[in-house]
CSV table of C-alpha atoms in Angstrom, one decimal:
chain,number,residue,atom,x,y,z
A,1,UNK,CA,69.6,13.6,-15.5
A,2,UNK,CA,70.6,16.9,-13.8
A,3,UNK,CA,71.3,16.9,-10.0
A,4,UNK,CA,70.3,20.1,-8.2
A,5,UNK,CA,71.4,20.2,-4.4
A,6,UNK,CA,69.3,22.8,-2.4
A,7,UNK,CA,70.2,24.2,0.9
A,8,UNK,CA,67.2,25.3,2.8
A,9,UNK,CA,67.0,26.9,5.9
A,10,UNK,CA,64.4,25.6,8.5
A,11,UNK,CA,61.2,24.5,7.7
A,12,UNK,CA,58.3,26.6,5.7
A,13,UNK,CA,58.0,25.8,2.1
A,14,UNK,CA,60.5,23.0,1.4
A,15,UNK,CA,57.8,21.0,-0.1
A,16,UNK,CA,58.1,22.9,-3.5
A,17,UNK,CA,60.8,21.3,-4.2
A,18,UNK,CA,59.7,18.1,-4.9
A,19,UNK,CA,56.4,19.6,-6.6
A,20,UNK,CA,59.0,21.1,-8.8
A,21,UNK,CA,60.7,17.5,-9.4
A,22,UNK,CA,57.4,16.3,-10.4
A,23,UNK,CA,56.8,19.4,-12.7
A,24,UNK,CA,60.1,19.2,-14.6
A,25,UNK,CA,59.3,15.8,-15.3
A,26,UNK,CA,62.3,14.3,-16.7
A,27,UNK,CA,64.0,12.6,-14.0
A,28,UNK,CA,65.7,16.0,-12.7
A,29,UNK,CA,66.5,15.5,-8.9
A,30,UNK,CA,66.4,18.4,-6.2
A,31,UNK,CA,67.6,16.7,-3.3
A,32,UNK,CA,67.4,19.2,-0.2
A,33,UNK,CA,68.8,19.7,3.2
A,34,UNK,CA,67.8,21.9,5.9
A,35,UNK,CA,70.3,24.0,7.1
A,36,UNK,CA,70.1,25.4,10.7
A,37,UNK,CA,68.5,28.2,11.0
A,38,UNK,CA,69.1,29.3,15.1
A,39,UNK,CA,65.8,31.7,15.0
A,40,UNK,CA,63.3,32.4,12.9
A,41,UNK,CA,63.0,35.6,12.1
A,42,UNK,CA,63.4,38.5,9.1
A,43,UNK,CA,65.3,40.2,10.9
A,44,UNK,CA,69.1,41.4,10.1
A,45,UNK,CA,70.8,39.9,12.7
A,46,UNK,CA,68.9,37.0,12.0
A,47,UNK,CA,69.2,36.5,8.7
A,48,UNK,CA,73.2,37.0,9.2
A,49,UNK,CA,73.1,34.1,11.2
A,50,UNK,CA,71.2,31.5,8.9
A,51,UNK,CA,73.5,32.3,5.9
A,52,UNK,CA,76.8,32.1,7.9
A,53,UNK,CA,79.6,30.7,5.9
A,54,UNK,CA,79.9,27.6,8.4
A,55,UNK,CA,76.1,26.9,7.8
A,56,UNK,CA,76.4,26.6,4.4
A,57,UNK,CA,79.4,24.5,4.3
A,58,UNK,CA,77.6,21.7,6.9
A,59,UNK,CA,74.6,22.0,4.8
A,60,UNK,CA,76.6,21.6,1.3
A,61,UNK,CA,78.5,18.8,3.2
A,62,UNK,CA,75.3,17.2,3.6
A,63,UNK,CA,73.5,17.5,0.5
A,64,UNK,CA,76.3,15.9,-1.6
A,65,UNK,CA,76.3,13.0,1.1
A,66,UNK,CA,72.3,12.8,1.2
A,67,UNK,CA,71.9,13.2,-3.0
A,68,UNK,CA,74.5,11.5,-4.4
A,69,UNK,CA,77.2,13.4,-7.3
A,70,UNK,CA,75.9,17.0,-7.5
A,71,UNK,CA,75.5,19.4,-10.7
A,72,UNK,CA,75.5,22.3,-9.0
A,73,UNK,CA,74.1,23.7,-5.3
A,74,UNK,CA,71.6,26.9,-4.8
A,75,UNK,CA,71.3,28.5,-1.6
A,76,UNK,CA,67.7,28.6,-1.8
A,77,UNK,CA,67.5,31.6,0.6
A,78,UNK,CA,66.8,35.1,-0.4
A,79,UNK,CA,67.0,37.3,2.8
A,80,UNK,CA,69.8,35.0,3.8
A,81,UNK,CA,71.9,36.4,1.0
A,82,UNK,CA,71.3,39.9,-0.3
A,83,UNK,CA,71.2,40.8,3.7
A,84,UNK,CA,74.9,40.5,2.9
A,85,UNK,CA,74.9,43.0,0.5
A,86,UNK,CA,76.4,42.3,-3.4
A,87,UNK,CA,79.9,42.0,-2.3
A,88,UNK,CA,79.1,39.6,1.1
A,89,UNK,CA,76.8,38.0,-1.2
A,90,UNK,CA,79.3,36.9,-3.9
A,91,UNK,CA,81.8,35.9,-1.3
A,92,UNK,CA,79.0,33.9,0.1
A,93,UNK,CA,78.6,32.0,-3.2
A,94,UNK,CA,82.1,31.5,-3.5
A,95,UNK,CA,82.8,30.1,-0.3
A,96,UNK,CA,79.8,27.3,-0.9
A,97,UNK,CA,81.6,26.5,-4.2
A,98,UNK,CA,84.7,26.0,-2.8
A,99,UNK,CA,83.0,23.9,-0.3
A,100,UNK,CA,81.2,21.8,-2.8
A,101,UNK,CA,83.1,21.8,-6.0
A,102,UNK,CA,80.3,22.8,-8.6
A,103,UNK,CA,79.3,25.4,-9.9
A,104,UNK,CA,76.6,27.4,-6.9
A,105,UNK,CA,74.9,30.2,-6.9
A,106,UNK,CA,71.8,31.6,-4.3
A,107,UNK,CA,68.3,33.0,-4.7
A,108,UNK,CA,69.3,36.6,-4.7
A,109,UNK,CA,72.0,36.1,-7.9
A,110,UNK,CA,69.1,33.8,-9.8
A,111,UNK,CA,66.8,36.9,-9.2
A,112,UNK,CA,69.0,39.4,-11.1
A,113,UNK,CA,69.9,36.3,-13.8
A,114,UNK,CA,66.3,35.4,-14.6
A,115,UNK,CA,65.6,39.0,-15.1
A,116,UNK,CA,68.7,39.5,-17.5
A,117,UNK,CA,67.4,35.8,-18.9
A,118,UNK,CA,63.7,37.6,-19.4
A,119,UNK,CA,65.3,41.3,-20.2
A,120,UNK,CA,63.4,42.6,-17.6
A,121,UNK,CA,64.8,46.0,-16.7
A,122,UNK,CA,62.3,47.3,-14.2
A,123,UNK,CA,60.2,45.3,-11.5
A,124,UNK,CA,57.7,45.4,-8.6
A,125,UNK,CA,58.5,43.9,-5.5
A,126,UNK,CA,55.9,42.0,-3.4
A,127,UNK,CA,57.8,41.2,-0.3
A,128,UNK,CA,56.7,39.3,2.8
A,129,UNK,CA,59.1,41.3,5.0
A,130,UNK,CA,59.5,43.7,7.2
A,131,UNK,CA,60.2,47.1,5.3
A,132,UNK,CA,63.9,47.7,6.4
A,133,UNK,CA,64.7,44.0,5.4
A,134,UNK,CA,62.8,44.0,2.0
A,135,UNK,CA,64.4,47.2,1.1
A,136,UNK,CA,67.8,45.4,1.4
A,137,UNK,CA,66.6,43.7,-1.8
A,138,UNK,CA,65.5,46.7,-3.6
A,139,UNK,CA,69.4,48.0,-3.2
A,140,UNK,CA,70.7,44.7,-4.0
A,141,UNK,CA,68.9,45.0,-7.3
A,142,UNK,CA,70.0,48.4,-7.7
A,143,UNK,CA,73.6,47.0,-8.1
A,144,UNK,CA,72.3,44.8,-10.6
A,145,UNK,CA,70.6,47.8,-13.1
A,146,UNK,CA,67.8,46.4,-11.9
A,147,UNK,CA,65.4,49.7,-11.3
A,148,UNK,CA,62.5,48.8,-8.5
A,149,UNK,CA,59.4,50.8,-9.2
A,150,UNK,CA,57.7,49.6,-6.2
A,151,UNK,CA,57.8,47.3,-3.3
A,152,UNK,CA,55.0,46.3,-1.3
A,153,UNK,CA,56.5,44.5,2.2
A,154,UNK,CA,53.5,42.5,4.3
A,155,UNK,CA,55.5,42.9,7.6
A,156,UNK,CA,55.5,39.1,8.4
A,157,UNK,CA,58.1,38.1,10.6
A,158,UNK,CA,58.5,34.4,10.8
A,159,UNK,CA,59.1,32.5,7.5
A,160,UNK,CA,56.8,29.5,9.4
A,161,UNK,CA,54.1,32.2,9.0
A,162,UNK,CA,54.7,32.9,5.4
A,163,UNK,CA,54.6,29.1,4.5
A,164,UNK,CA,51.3,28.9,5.7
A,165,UNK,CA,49.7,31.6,3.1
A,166,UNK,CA,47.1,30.2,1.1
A,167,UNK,CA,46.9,29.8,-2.9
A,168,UNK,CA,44.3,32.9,-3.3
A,169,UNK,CA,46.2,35.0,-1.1
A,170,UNK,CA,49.9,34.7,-3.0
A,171,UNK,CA,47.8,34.9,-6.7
A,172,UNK,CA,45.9,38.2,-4.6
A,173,UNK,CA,48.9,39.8,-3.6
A,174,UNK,CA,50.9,39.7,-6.6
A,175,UNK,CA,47.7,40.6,-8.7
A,176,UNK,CA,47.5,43.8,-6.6
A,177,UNK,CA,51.3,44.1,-6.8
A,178,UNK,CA,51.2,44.4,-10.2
A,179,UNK,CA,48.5,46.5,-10.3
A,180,UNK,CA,50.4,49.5,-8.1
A,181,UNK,CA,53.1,48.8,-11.1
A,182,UNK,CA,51.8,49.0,-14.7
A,183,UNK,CA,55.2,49.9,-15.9
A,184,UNK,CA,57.1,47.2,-14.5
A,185,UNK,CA,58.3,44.4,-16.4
A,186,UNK,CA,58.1,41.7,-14.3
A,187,UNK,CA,56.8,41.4,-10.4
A,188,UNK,CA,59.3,39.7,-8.1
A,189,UNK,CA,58.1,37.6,-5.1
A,190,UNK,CA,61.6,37.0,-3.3
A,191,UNK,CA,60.8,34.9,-0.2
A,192,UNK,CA,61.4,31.2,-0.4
A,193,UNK,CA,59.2,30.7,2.8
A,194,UNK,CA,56.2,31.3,0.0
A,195,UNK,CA,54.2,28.1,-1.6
A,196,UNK,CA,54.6,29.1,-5.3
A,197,UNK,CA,55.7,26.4,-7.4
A,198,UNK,CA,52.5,24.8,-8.7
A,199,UNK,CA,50.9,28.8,-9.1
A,200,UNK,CA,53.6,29.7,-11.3
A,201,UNK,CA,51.6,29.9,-14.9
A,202,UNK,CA,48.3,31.1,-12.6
A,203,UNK,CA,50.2,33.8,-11.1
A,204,UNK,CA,51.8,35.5,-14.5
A,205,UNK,CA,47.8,35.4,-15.6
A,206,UNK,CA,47.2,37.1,-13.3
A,207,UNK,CA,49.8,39.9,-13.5
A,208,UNK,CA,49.4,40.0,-16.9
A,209,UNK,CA,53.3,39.6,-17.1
A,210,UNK,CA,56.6,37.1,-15.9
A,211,UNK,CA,56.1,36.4,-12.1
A,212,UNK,CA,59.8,35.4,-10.7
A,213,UNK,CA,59.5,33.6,-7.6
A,214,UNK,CA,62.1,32.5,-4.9
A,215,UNK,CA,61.9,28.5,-5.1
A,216,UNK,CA,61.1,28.7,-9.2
A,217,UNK,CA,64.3,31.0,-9.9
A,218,UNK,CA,66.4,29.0,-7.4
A,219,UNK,CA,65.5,25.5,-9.5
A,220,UNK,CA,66.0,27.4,-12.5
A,221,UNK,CA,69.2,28.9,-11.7
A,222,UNK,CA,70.8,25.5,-10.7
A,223,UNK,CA,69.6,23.9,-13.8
A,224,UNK,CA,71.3,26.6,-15.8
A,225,UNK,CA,74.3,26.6,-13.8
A,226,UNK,CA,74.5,22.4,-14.9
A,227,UNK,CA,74.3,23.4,-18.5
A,228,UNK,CA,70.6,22.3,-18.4
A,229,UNK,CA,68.6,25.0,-20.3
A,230,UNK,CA,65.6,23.0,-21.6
A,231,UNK,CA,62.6,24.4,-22.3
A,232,UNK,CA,59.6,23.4,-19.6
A,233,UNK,CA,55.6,24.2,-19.6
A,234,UNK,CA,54.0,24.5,-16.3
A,235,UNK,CA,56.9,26.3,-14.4
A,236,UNK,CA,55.8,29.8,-15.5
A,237,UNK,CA,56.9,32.2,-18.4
A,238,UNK,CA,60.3,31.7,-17.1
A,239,UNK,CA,61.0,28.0,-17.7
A,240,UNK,CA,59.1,28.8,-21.1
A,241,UNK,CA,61.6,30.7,-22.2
């Protein structure tokens, strides 16, 4: 049984974790903690705050108390780590590991590994940011080789917002995402605040190609990170893999 710690800031779409529990189905645990996120907003400053290196040691702290023995942790926050930039972001990872002593990782780096994972060279970006914060991300993959042929931002603000998008408008938006981006190998939906674990196989119908999520490649990454690489229907082309 693999043990999965999850740091989560705030409140918004924590609840996919444990729908992702239930999909692995094989006695996998994602225990979660809410870090403290001071204001919620995209917004730099913001997000600078929420993945401060004192945040995610309390929260790392608390997830190894709350979940017993850990595998490995995931700072399951996108913005919240490639606002950093690559080299803030890798420092970022490495101070959590030191905190927690296994192997960690956050959303961002599981982005640019599932696409290595999937060979996925070029991608569209459906972002639920601002502009000026989503194309944060687009640089961030940059560094990565990762070439962005588009990006779509919504312009929501609050991550509570985000959480409350329905089903048909996430499989919509990345249908129309993908549309913009024939050429694009995969489409990229990089917010954690977005309720996309139980659309995962829906939503790469719809694109006709690998959707990559932020909660799916933030499970995924800390199951590879704990040496568990098992194949899994139901979670999406990438899980399938």
């Amino acid at each position: 049984m693999t043990t999965v710690g999850i740091l989560y800031p705030g409140f918004s779409a924590e609840d996919d974790y444990p729908r992702a529990e239930r999909l692995l189905g094989d006695g996998s645990r994602l225990p979660l903690v809410h870090t403290l996120m001071r204001e919620d907003a995209h917004r730099v400053d913001a997000l600078l705050d929420v993945g401060s290196e004192d945040i995610l040691a309390d929260g790392a702290k608390a997830v190894a108390a709350s979940g017993g023995p850990l595998d490995s942790i995931v700072w399951a926050c996108t913005s919240g780590s490639f606002v950093f930039g690559w080299d803030g972001a890798q420092a970022q990872v490495a101070a959590l590991q030191e905190v927690a002593r296994v192997p960690a990782s956050s959303t961002s780096f599981a982005f640019v590994d599932a696409c290595r994972a999937l060979g996925v060279e070029s991608v569209a970006i459906g972002a639920t940011y601002p502009a000026d914060v989503a194309e944060r991300f687009v640089e961030f993959l940059g560094k990565a080789g990762i070439r962005v042929l588009t990006m779509t931002p919504r312009g929501i603000v609050t991550a509570a917002e985000v959480g409350t998008l329905t089903e048909d408008v996430v499989l919509d938006f990345a249908a129309a995402v993908a549309a913009d981006a024939p050429g694009a190998d995969a489409v990229l939906l990089p917010d954690t605040a977005l309720h996309t674990i139980e659309l995962l196989d829906r939503l790469d119908e719809r694109a006709d190609r690998p959707v990559l999520t932020a909660n799916q490649v933030s499970v995924w990454q800390g199951l590879r990170l704990a040496g568990d690489e098992r194949r899994r229907s139901g979670l999406g082309r990438l899980f399938a893999a």
